[in-house]
PDB file of C-alpha atoms in Angstrom:
ATOM      1  CA  UNK A  28     -15.529  12.064 -16.496  1.00 33.00           C
ATOM      2  CA  UNK A  29     -13.420  12.060 -19.524  1.00 35.00           C
ATOM      3  CA  UNK A  30     -15.466   9.679 -21.260  1.00 37.00           C
ATOM      4  CA  UNK A  31     -18.423  12.100 -21.875  1.00 34.00           C
ATOM      5  CA  UNK A  32     -19.312  12.112 -25.141  1.00 33.00           C
ATOM      6  CA  UNK A  33     -19.705  15.836 -25.939  1.00 36.00           C
ATOM      7  CA  UNK A  34     -21.787  15.477 -28.860  1.00 36.00           C
ATOM      8  CA  UNK A  35     -24.868  13.181 -27.770  1.00 37.00           C
ATOM      9  CA  UNK A  36     -26.158  15.378 -24.858  1.00 39.00           C
ATOM     10  CA  UNK A  37     -28.657  12.792 -23.864  1.00 39.00           C
ATOM     11  CA  UNK A  38     -25.820  10.156 -22.660  1.00 40.00           C
ATOM     12  CA  UNK A  39     -24.160  12.812 -21.142  1.00 41.00           C
ATOM     13  CA  UNK A  40     -27.359  13.766 -18.920  1.00 42.00           C
ATOM     14  CA  UNK A  41     -27.934  10.579 -18.100  1.00 44.00           C
ATOM     15  CA  UNK A  42     -24.505   9.701 -17.019  1.00 45.00           C
ATOM     16  CA  UNK A  43     -24.584  13.147 -14.904  1.00 46.00           C
ATOM     17  CA  UNK A  44     -28.029  11.624 -13.190  1.00 48.00           C
ATOM     18  CA  UNK A  45     -26.649   8.381 -12.534  1.00 50.00           C
ATOM     19  CA  UNK A  46     -23.430   9.228 -10.797  1.00 53.00           C
ATOM     20  CA  UNK A  47     -24.663  12.495  -8.607  1.00 62.00           C
ATOM     21  CA  UNK A  48     -25.332  12.169  -4.841  1.00 69.00           C
ATOM     22  CA  UNK A  49     -27.605   9.679  -3.556  1.00 76.00           C
ATOM     23  CA  UNK A  50     -27.479   7.587  -6.656  1.00 78.00           C
ATOM     24  CA  UNK A  51     -24.186   6.921  -6.496  1.00 73.00           C
ATOM     25  CA  UNK A  52     -23.832   6.240  -3.053  1.00 75.00           C
ATOM     26  CA  UNK A  53     -26.570   3.611  -3.199  1.00 79.00           C
ATOM     27  CA  UNK A  54     -24.993   2.222  -6.243  1.00 77.00           C
ATOM     28  CA  UNK A  55     -21.528   2.301  -4.341  1.00 77.00           C
ATOM     29  CA  UNK A  56     -22.919   0.376  -1.245  1.00 84.00           C
ATOM     30  CA  UNK A  57     -21.765  -3.077  -1.860  1.00 85.00           C
ATOM     31  CA  UNK A  58     -17.930  -1.809  -2.943  1.00 83.00           C
ATOM     32  CA  UNK A  59     -17.857   0.584   0.067  1.00 86.00           C
ATOM     33  CA  UNK A  60     -19.017  -2.524   2.164  1.00 90.00           C
ATOM     34  CA  UNK A  61     -16.528  -4.923   0.856  1.00 89.00           C
ATOM     35  CA  UNK A  62     -13.668  -2.103   1.368  1.00 88.00           C
ATOM     36  CA  UNK A  63     -14.789  -1.586   4.921  1.00 93.00           C
ATOM     37  CA  UNK A  64     -14.780  -5.180   5.504  1.00 94.00           C
ATOM     38  CA  UNK A  65     -11.068  -5.713   4.121  1.00 92.00           C
ATOM     39  CA  UNK A  66      -9.581  -2.495   5.866  1.00 93.00           C
ATOM     40  CA  UNK A  67     -11.152  -3.653   9.050  1.00 95.00           C
ATOM     41  CA  UNK A  68      -9.736  -6.996   8.707  1.00 94.00           C
ATOM     42  CA  UNK A  69      -6.049  -5.713   7.878  1.00 93.00           C
ATOM     43  CA  UNK A  70      -6.478  -3.125  10.990  1.00 94.00           C
ATOM     44  CA  UNK A  71      -7.503  -6.389  13.107  1.00 93.00           C
ATOM     45  CA  UNK A  72      -4.598  -8.153  12.049  1.00 92.00           C
ATOM     46  CA  UNK A  73      -2.091  -5.410  12.339  1.00 91.00           C
ATOM     47  CA  UNK A  74      -3.034  -4.332  15.898  1.00 92.00           C
ATOM     48  CA  UNK A  75      -3.895  -8.142  17.107  1.00 87.00           C
ATOM     49  CA  UNK A  76      -7.548  -7.262  17.960  1.00 84.00           C
ATOM     50  CA  UNK A  77      -6.677  -4.726  20.639  1.00 90.00           C
ATOM     51  CA  UNK A  78     -10.125  -3.325  21.820  1.00 92.00           C
ATOM     52  CA  UNK A  79      -8.952   0.203  22.437  1.00 94.00           C
ATOM     53  CA  UNK A  80      -7.264   0.405  18.957  1.00 94.00           C
ATOM     54  CA  UNK A  81     -10.669   0.757  17.445  1.00 95.00           C
ATOM     55  CA  UNK A  82     -10.747   4.583  18.624  1.00 95.00           C
ATOM     56  CA  UNK A  83      -8.389   5.215  16.059  1.00 95.00           C
ATOM     57  CA  UNK A  84      -9.179   2.399  13.761  1.00 95.00           C
ATOM     58  CA  UNK A  85     -12.661   3.020  13.025  1.00 96.00           C
ATOM     59  CA  UNK A  86     -12.229   6.280  11.559  1.00 96.00           C
ATOM     60  CA  UNK A  87      -9.206   5.260   9.847  1.00 95.00           C
ATOM     61  CA  UNK A  88     -10.928   2.686   8.065  1.00 95.00           C
ATOM     62  CA  UNK A  89     -13.855   4.672   7.102  1.00 93.00           C
ATOM     63  CA  UNK A  90     -11.759   7.514   5.640  1.00 92.00           C
ATOM     64  CA  UNK A  91      -9.855   5.088   3.781  1.00 90.00           C
ATOM     65  CA  UNK A  92     -12.851   3.059   2.630  1.00 89.00           C
ATOM     66  CA  UNK A  93     -14.327   6.204   1.098  1.00 86.00           C
ATOM     67  CA  UNK A  94     -11.454   6.869  -1.075  1.00 82.00           C
ATOM     68  CA  UNK A  95     -11.146   5.658  -4.267  1.00 68.00           C
ATOM     69  CA  UNK A  96      -9.980   2.282  -4.463  1.00 64.00           C
ATOM     70  CA  UNK A  97      -6.187   1.442  -5.614  1.00 59.00           C
ATOM     71  CA  UNK A  98      -4.292   1.636  -8.807  1.00 63.00           C
ATOM     72  CA  UNK A  99      -5.240   5.001  -9.661  1.00 59.00           C
ATOM     73  CA  UNK A 100      -8.728   5.953 -11.264  1.00 54.00           C
ATOM     74  CA  UNK A 101      -8.310   3.565 -14.136  1.00 56.00           C
ATOM     75  CA  UNK A 102     -11.500   1.694 -13.749  1.00 65.00           C
ATOM     76  CA  UNK A 103     -12.510  -1.936 -12.988  1.00 73.00           C
ATOM     77  CA  UNK A 104      -9.624  -4.747 -12.503  1.00 78.00           C
ATOM     78  CA  UNK A 105      -9.484  -8.163 -11.751  1.00 85.00           C
ATOM     79  CA  UNK A 106      -6.903 -11.010 -10.800  1.00 88.00           C
ATOM     80  CA  UNK A 107      -6.055 -14.158 -12.000  1.00 93.00           C
ATOM     81  CA  UNK A 108      -5.036 -17.015  -9.777  1.00 94.00           C
ATOM     82  CA  UNK A 109      -3.137 -18.509 -12.444  1.00 94.00           C
ATOM     83  CA  UNK A 110      -1.542 -15.066 -13.098  1.00 94.00           C
ATOM     84  CA  UNK A 111      -0.769 -14.525  -9.627  1.00 95.00           C
ATOM     85  CA  UNK A 112       1.196 -18.191  -9.239  1.00 95.00           C
ATOM     86  CA  UNK A 113       2.978 -17.134 -12.508  1.00 94.00           C
ATOM     87  CA  UNK A 114       4.059 -13.807 -10.757  1.00 95.00           C
ATOM     88  CA  UNK A 115       4.796 -14.403  -7.552  1.00 94.00           C
ATOM     89  CA  UNK A 116       8.024 -16.551  -8.247  1.00 94.00           C
ATOM     90  CA  UNK A 117       9.520 -13.866 -10.934  1.00 94.00           C
ATOM     91  CA  UNK A 118       8.553 -11.057  -8.321  1.00 94.00           C
ATOM     92  CA  UNK A 119      10.829 -12.690  -5.630  1.00 93.00           C
ATOM     93  CA  UNK A 120      13.560 -13.761  -8.223  1.00 95.00           C
ATOM     94  CA  UNK A 121      13.994 -10.324  -9.463  1.00 95.00           C
ATOM     95  CA  UNK A 122      13.600  -8.812  -6.133  1.00 94.00           C
ATOM     96  CA  UNK A 123      16.272 -10.612  -5.107  1.00 95.00           C
ATOM     97  CA  UNK A 124      18.343 -10.090  -8.147  1.00 95.00           C
ATOM     98  CA  UNK A 125      18.020  -6.321  -7.929  1.00 94.00           C
ATOM     99  CA  UNK A 126      18.295  -6.217  -4.165  1.00 95.00           C
ATOM    100  CA  UNK A 127      21.920  -8.013  -4.707  1.00 96.00           C
ATOM    101  CA  UNK A 128      22.981  -6.226  -7.557  1.00 95.00           C
ATOM    102  CA  UNK A 129      22.275  -2.927  -5.641  1.00 95.00           C
ATOM    103  CA  UNK A 130      24.262  -4.055  -2.530  1.00 96.00           C
ATOM    104  CA  UNK A 131      27.017  -4.870  -4.643  1.00 95.00           C
ATOM    105  CA  UNK A 132      27.185  -1.644  -6.333  1.00 95.00           C
ATOM    106  CA  UNK A 133      27.022   0.247  -2.902  1.00 95.00           C
ATOM    107  CA  UNK A 134      29.189  -2.001  -1.245  1.00 95.00           C
ATOM    108  CA  UNK A 135      32.252  -2.713  -3.591  1.00 95.00           C
ATOM    109  CA  UNK A 136      34.100   0.874  -3.691  1.00 93.00           C
ATOM    110  CA  UNK A 137      35.809   0.238  -7.093  1.00 95.00           C
ATOM    111  CA  UNK A 138      32.096   0.391  -8.736  1.00 93.00           C
ATOM    112  CA  UNK A 139      30.089   3.265  -9.074  1.00 92.00           C
ATOM    113  CA  UNK A 140      26.591   4.014 -10.740  1.00 94.00           C
ATOM    114  CA  UNK A 141      26.377   4.918 -14.437  1.00 95.00           C
ATOM    115  CA  UNK A 142      22.658   6.044 -14.879  1.00 95.00           C
ATOM    116  CA  UNK A 143      20.620   6.909 -17.950  1.00 94.00           C
ATOM    117  CA  UNK A 144      17.280   7.923 -18.458  1.00 93.00           C
ATOM    118  CA  UNK A 145      15.250   5.731 -21.249  1.00 94.00           C
ATOM    119  CA  UNK A 146      12.028   5.373 -22.543  1.00 93.00           C
ATOM    120  CA  UNK A 147      10.235   1.874 -22.609  1.00 94.00           C
ATOM    121  CA  UNK A 148       6.886   1.598 -24.795  1.00 93.00           C
ATOM    122  CA  UNK A 149       4.389  -0.333 -22.847  1.00 93.00           C
ATOM    123  CA  UNK A 150       2.405  -2.893 -24.281  1.00 93.00           C
ATOM    124  CA  UNK A 151      -0.431  -3.505 -21.394  1.00 92.00           C
ATOM    125  CA  UNK A 152      -3.507  -1.277 -21.803  1.00 89.00           C
ATOM    126  CA  UNK A 153      -3.557   1.910 -20.081  1.00 86.00           C
ATOM    127  CA  UNK A 154      -5.092   1.874 -16.855  1.00 85.00           C
ATOM    128  CA  UNK A 155      -4.369  -0.141 -13.116  1.00 88.00           C
ATOM    129  CA  UNK A 156      -2.021  -2.799 -14.742  1.00 91.00           C
ATOM    130  CA  UNK A 157       0.163   0.177 -15.786  1.00 91.00           C
ATOM    131  CA  UNK A 158       0.187   1.502 -12.750  1.00 90.00           C
ATOM    132  CA  UNK A 159       0.951  -1.511 -11.304  1.00 93.00           C
ATOM    133  CA  UNK A 160       3.979  -2.312 -13.838  1.00 95.00           C
ATOM    134  CA  UNK A 161       5.292   1.184 -12.969  1.00 94.00           C
ATOM    135  CA  UNK A 162       5.501   0.447  -9.056  1.00 94.00           C
ATOM    136  CA  UNK A 163       6.702  -3.165  -9.931  1.00 95.00           C
ATOM    137  CA  UNK A 164       9.855  -1.648 -12.186  1.00 96.00           C
ATOM    138  CA  UNK A 165      11.173  -0.062  -8.781  1.00 95.00           C
ATOM    139  CA  UNK A 166      11.615  -3.266  -7.283  1.00 93.00           C
ATOM    140  CA  UNK A 167      13.158  -5.325  -9.859  1.00 91.00           C
ATOM    141  CA  UNK A 168      17.606  -5.037 -10.919  1.00 93.00           C
ATOM    142  CA  UNK A 169      18.431  -1.372 -11.653  1.00 93.00           C
ATOM    143  CA  UNK A 170      15.310   0.296 -12.955  1.00 96.00           C
ATOM    144  CA  UNK A 171      13.150   3.038 -11.571  1.00 96.00           C
ATOM    145  CA  UNK A 172      10.243   4.529 -13.028  1.00 96.00           C
ATOM    146  CA  UNK A 173      10.243   8.228 -13.153  1.00 94.00           C
ATOM    147  CA  UNK A 174       7.035   9.194 -15.360  1.00 91.00           C
ATOM    148  CA  UNK A 175       4.148   7.412 -17.100  1.00 88.00           C
ATOM    149  CA  UNK A 176       3.885   8.956 -20.605  1.00 86.00           C
ATOM    150  CA  UNK A 177       1.003   8.603 -23.204  1.00 83.00           C
ATOM    151  CA  UNK A 178       3.078   6.122 -25.125  1.00 81.00           C
ATOM    152  CA  UNK A 179       4.944   4.068 -22.132  1.00 89.00           C
ATOM    153  CA  UNK A 180       6.883   4.533 -19.293  1.00 94.00           C
ATOM    154  CA  UNK A 181      10.232   6.674 -18.595  1.00 94.00           C
ATOM    155  CA  UNK A 182      12.908   4.995 -16.698  1.00 95.00           C
ATOM    156  CA  UNK A 183      15.906   5.644 -14.784  1.00 96.00           C
ATOM    157  CA  UNK A 184      18.174   3.048 -15.398  1.00 96.00           C
ATOM    158  CA  UNK A 185      21.161   2.363 -12.487  1.00 95.00           C
ATOM    159  CA  UNK A 186      23.872   0.953 -15.025  1.00 93.00           C
ATOM    160  CA  UNK A 187      23.683   2.323 -18.597  1.00 92.00           C
ATOM    161  CA  UNK A 188      25.877  -0.585 -19.682  1.00 89.00           C
ATOM    162  CA  UNK A 189      23.559  -3.370 -18.617  1.00 86.00           C
ATOM    163  CA  UNK A 190      19.968  -3.932 -20.838  1.00 87.00           C
ATOM    164  CA  UNK A 191      16.813  -3.900 -18.998  1.00 93.00           C
ATOM    165  CA  UNK A 192      14.581  -4.800 -21.791  1.00 92.00           C
ATOM    166  CA  UNK A 193      14.215  -8.312 -21.461  1.00 92.00           C
ATOM    167  CA  UNK A 194      13.664  -8.269 -18.024  1.00 93.00           C
ATOM    168  CA  UNK A 195      10.788  -5.402 -18.508  1.00 94.00           C
ATOM    169  CA  UNK A 196       9.662  -7.332 -21.218  1.00 94.00           C
ATOM    170  CA  UNK A 197       9.004 -10.612 -19.222  1.00 94.00           C
ATOM    171  CA  UNK A 198       7.613  -8.779 -16.315  1.00 95.00           C
ATOM    172  CA  UNK A 199       5.449  -7.002 -18.622  1.00 95.00           C
ATOM    173  CA  UNK A 200       4.208 -10.575 -19.774  1.00 95.00           C
ATOM    174  CA  UNK A 201       3.702 -11.706 -16.017  1.00 96.00           C
ATOM    175  CA  UNK A 202       1.996  -8.375 -15.392  1.00 96.00           C
ATOM    176  CA  UNK A 203      -0.395  -9.065 -18.230  1.00 96.00           C
ATOM    177  CA  UNK A 204      -1.199 -12.679 -17.118  1.00 95.00           C
ATOM    178  CA  UNK A 205      -1.781 -11.477 -13.277  1.00 96.00           C
ATOM    179  CA  UNK A 206      -4.297  -8.982 -14.705  1.00 94.00           C
ATOM    180  CA  UNK A 207      -6.101 -11.542 -17.314  1.00 94.00           C
ATOM    181  CA  UNK A 208      -5.210  -8.976 -19.912  1.00 93.00           C
ATOM    182  CA  UNK A 209      -3.741  -9.477 -23.514  1.00 90.00           C
ATOM    183  CA  UNK A 210      -0.435  -7.228 -24.611  1.00 92.00           C
ATOM    184  CA  UNK A 211      -0.831  -5.088 -27.819  1.00 87.00           C
ATOM    185  CA  UNK A 212       1.538  -6.712 -30.338  1.00 85.00           C
ATOM    186  CA  UNK A 213       4.772  -4.748 -30.268  1.00 71.00           C
ATOM    187  CA  UNK A 214       8.109  -4.177 -31.531  1.00 54.00           C
ATOM    188  CA  UNK A 215       9.769  -6.038 -28.445  1.00 51.00           C
ATOM    189  CA  UNK A 216      10.126  -9.536 -27.208  1.00 43.00           C
ATOM    190  CA  UNK A 217       6.717 -10.892 -28.831  1.00 39.00           C
ATOM    191  CA  UNK A 218       8.349 -14.599 -28.480  1.00 36.00           C
ATOM    192  CA  UNK A 219       9.569 -13.988 -24.953  1.00 36.00           C
ATOM    193  CA  UNK A 220       8.445 -16.896 -22.702  1.00 32.00           C
TER     194      UNK A 220
ATOM    195  CA  UNK B  11      16.674 -26.076  13.693  1.00 90.00           C
ATOM    196  CA  UNK B  12      13.821 -23.632  12.658  1.00 92.00           C
ATOM    197  CA  UNK B  13      14.925 -20.844  15.215  1.00 94.00           C
ATOM    198  CA  UNK B  14      18.379 -21.129  13.501  1.00 96.00           C
ATOM    199  CA  UNK B  15      17.258 -20.889   9.997  1.00 96.00           C
ATOM    200  CA  UNK B  16      15.115 -17.844  11.172  1.00 97.00           C
ATOM    201  CA  UNK B  17      17.966 -15.995  12.629  1.00 97.00           C
ATOM    202  CA  UNK B  18      20.078 -16.637   9.852  1.00 98.00           C
ATOM    203  CA  UNK B  19      17.359 -14.898   7.285  1.00 97.00           C
ATOM    204  CA  UNK B  20      17.213 -11.840  10.096  1.00 98.00           C
ATOM    205  CA  UNK B  21      21.123 -11.274   9.761  1.00 98.00           C
ATOM    206  CA  UNK B  22      20.763 -11.425   6.179  1.00 97.00           C
ATOM    207  CA  UNK B  23      18.072  -8.940   6.251  1.00 97.00           C
ATOM    208  CA  UNK B  24      20.202  -6.631   8.474  1.00 97.00           C
ATOM    209  CA  UNK B  25      23.097  -6.947   5.861  1.00 97.00           C
ATOM    210  CA  UNK B  26      20.765  -5.986   2.907  1.00 97.00           C
ATOM    211  CA  UNK B  27      19.485  -3.171   5.283  1.00 97.00           C
ATOM    212  CA  UNK B  28      23.351  -1.986   5.707  1.00 97.00           C
ATOM    213  CA  UNK B  29      23.952  -2.319   2.180  1.00 96.00           C
ATOM    214  CA  UNK B  30      21.027  -0.088   1.045  1.00 96.00           C
ATOM    215  CA  UNK B  31      21.867   2.272   3.950  1.00 96.00           C
ATOM    216  CA  UNK B  32      25.374   2.403   2.405  1.00 96.00           C
ATOM    217  CA  UNK B  33      24.109   3.079  -1.081  1.00 96.00           C
ATOM    218  CA  UNK B  34      21.924   5.776   0.064  1.00 95.00           C
ATOM    219  CA  UNK B  35      24.942   7.544   1.935  1.00 96.00           C
ATOM    220  CA  UNK B  36      27.266   6.757  -1.345  1.00 95.00           C
ATOM    221  CA  UNK B  37      25.010   7.024  -4.244  1.00 96.00           C
ATOM    222  CA  UNK B  38      25.476  10.446  -6.038  1.00 95.00           C
ATOM    223  CA  UNK B  39      22.105  11.743  -6.416  1.00 95.00           C
ATOM    224  CA  UNK B  40      18.101  11.434  -5.845  1.00 96.00           C
ATOM    225  CA  UNK B  41      17.421   8.714  -8.319  1.00 96.00           C
ATOM    226  CA  UNK B  42      20.289   6.571  -7.781  1.00 96.00           C
ATOM    227  CA  UNK B  43      19.471   6.701  -3.894  1.00 96.00           C
ATOM    228  CA  UNK B  44      16.243   5.536  -4.406  1.00 96.00           C
ATOM    229  CA  UNK B  45      17.285   2.593  -6.401  1.00 95.00           C
ATOM    230  CA  UNK B  46      19.425   1.407  -3.226  1.00 94.00           C
ATOM    231  CA  UNK B  47      16.576   2.140  -1.041  1.00 92.00           C
ATOM    232  CA  UNK B  48      13.427   0.515  -2.784  1.00 93.00           C
ATOM    233  CA  UNK B  49      15.569  -2.627  -3.996  1.00 94.00           C
ATOM    234  CA  UNK B  50      17.715  -3.266  -1.139  1.00 94.00           C
ATOM    235  CA  UNK B  51      15.047  -2.615   1.895  1.00 94.00           C
ATOM    236  CA  UNK B  52      12.263  -4.406   0.456  1.00 93.00           C
ATOM    237  CA  UNK B  53      14.001  -7.463   0.276  1.00 95.00           C
ATOM    238  CA  UNK B  54      15.860  -6.785   3.655  1.00 97.00           C
ATOM    239  CA  UNK B  55      12.379  -6.100   5.209  1.00 96.00           C
ATOM    240  CA  UNK B  56      11.120  -9.593   3.489  1.00 96.00           C
ATOM    241  CA  UNK B  57      14.111 -11.379   4.957  1.00 97.00           C
ATOM    242  CA  UNK B  58      13.468  -9.979   8.649  1.00 97.00           C
ATOM    243  CA  UNK B  59       9.734 -10.763   8.638  1.00 97.00           C
ATOM    244  CA  UNK B  60      10.451 -14.199   7.213  1.00 97.00           C
ATOM    245  CA  UNK B  61      12.864 -14.572  10.066  1.00 97.00           C
ATOM    246  CA  UNK B  62      10.326 -13.397  12.595  1.00 97.00           C
ATOM    247  CA  UNK B  63       7.593 -15.513  11.364  1.00 96.00           C
ATOM    248  CA  UNK B  64       9.565 -18.635  11.800  1.00 96.00           C
ATOM    249  CA  UNK B  65      10.523 -17.579  15.492  1.00 95.00           C
ATOM    250  CA  UNK B  66       6.909 -16.690  16.103  1.00 93.00           C
ATOM    251  CA  UNK B  67       4.551 -19.643  17.254  1.00 86.00           C
ATOM    252  CA  UNK B  68       1.356 -17.937  16.753  1.00 89.00           C
ATOM    253  CA  UNK B  69      -0.454 -17.796  13.471  1.00 90.00           C
ATOM    254  CA  UNK B  70      -1.948 -14.349  13.583  1.00 90.00           C
ATOM    255  CA  UNK B  71       1.925 -12.727  14.146  1.00 92.00           C
ATOM    256  CA  UNK B  72       2.930 -14.722  11.299  1.00 94.00           C
ATOM    257  CA  UNK B  73      -0.055 -13.082   9.113  1.00 94.00           C
ATOM    258  CA  UNK B  74       0.897  -9.966  10.652  1.00 94.00           C
ATOM    259  CA  UNK B  75       4.280  -9.802   9.436  1.00 95.00           C
ATOM    260  CA  UNK B  76       3.321 -10.835   5.889  1.00 94.00           C
ATOM    261  CA  UNK B  77       0.778  -7.758   6.045  1.00 95.00           C
ATOM    262  CA  UNK B  78       3.283  -5.721   7.299  1.00 95.00           C
ATOM    263  CA  UNK B  79       5.684  -6.868   4.354  1.00 95.00           C
ATOM    264  CA  UNK B  80       3.042  -6.233   1.754  1.00 93.00           C
ATOM    265  CA  UNK B  81       2.068  -2.948   2.988  1.00 93.00           C
ATOM    266  CA  UNK B  82       5.651  -1.494   2.818  1.00 94.00           C
ATOM    267  CA  UNK B  83       6.368  -3.193  -0.510  1.00 93.00           C
ATOM    268  CA  UNK B  84       3.133  -1.374  -1.835  1.00 91.00           C
ATOM    269  CA  UNK B  85       4.013   2.303   0.114  1.00 92.00           C
ATOM    270  CA  UNK B  86       7.663   1.830  -0.847  1.00 93.00           C
ATOM    271  CA  UNK B  87       7.376   1.245  -4.378  1.00 94.00           C
ATOM    272  CA  UNK B  88       4.633   4.143  -4.970  1.00 93.00           C
ATOM    273  CA  UNK B  89       6.644   6.273  -2.853  1.00 94.00           C
ATOM    274  CA  UNK B  90       9.962   5.924  -4.805  1.00 95.00           C
ATOM    275  CA  UNK B  91       8.389   6.724  -8.231  1.00 94.00           C
ATOM    276  CA  UNK B  92       6.163  10.008  -6.520  1.00 94.00           C
ATOM    277  CA  UNK B  93       9.583  11.191  -5.532  1.00 96.00           C
ATOM    278  CA  UNK B  94      11.274  10.642  -8.720  1.00 96.00           C
ATOM    279  CA  UNK B  95       8.622  12.317 -10.460  1.00 95.00           C
ATOM    280  CA  UNK B  96       8.859  15.484  -7.929  1.00 96.00           C
ATOM    281  CA  UNK B  97      12.600  15.559  -8.433  1.00 96.00           C
ATOM    282  CA  UNK B  98      12.242  15.877 -12.222  1.00 94.00           C
ATOM    283  CA  UNK B  99       9.329  18.257 -12.141  1.00 94.00           C
ATOM    284  CA  UNK B 100      11.568  20.331 -10.138  1.00 96.00           C
ATOM    285  CA  UNK B 101      14.228  20.469 -12.646  1.00 94.00           C
ATOM    286  CA  UNK B 102      16.387  17.864 -10.858  1.00 94.00           C
ATOM    287  CA  UNK B 103      18.607  16.558 -13.698  1.00 93.00           C
ATOM    288  CA  UNK B 104      19.796  12.551 -13.117  1.00 94.00           C
ATOM    289  CA  UNK B 105      23.333  12.923 -12.213  1.00 94.00           C
ATOM    290  CA  UNK B 106      25.635  11.319 -14.955  1.00 91.00           C
ATOM    291  CA  UNK B 107      29.043  10.254 -15.044  1.00 86.00           C
TER     292      UNK B 107
END
């Protein structure tokens, strides 16, 4: 809705007509069917194919499918298979390290958290990849995303003395690979692997 | 042998659940507690699911375990950010030493 061009009423009218009522429903039908199929498959796996579970399953699938698809309202997105293959080992490695660090901090009575809020300028383009990155930040060592801002992301860091920038730069690159996107040129970590 | 490996993974997972819970009790504010839960519990559940998958003799059940893990990762990560954002919006400032 934000993309309407206010000083060109012709375009605005066309878009309004295109996205209204029946038209929109019909245009959305293939995507809607795909969502119903995927969600029904998930339900089927989770319930082990139990017939009586569909009493709840059918309404749940239909309601979920009618909502806008995941990763915010940022429009279309696609994933790259090569990007996924590069992303998964990095994710598993950082998640293990993150869990281990927080476990040691929790269990060792001599250690204490020393948190700080920092801003991290994102180089990913606005949209689904940023939302994905914000979620990912919660699963890697020492970082918790608190707010997406216009320029980047606000992050709660568990131990102020440990630099998280390098990890975030590498992860951002992996997320860009995953979504088949280019990173904007920026000050941090252009030469990172 | 595979059963043994599965059991080791499950026990490791339980240790991470335990450490996440100790963090939840010991850490000083909502933000630091979210760190403990989001990271330790994700890995803990991954290890428990992997261990159970090794014990399972049925592909459908293994797929179900994988799916459970993925869904909990997504909801856990999203909820952590939502709780943190809500806390800031309600004027809760992060604890500092």
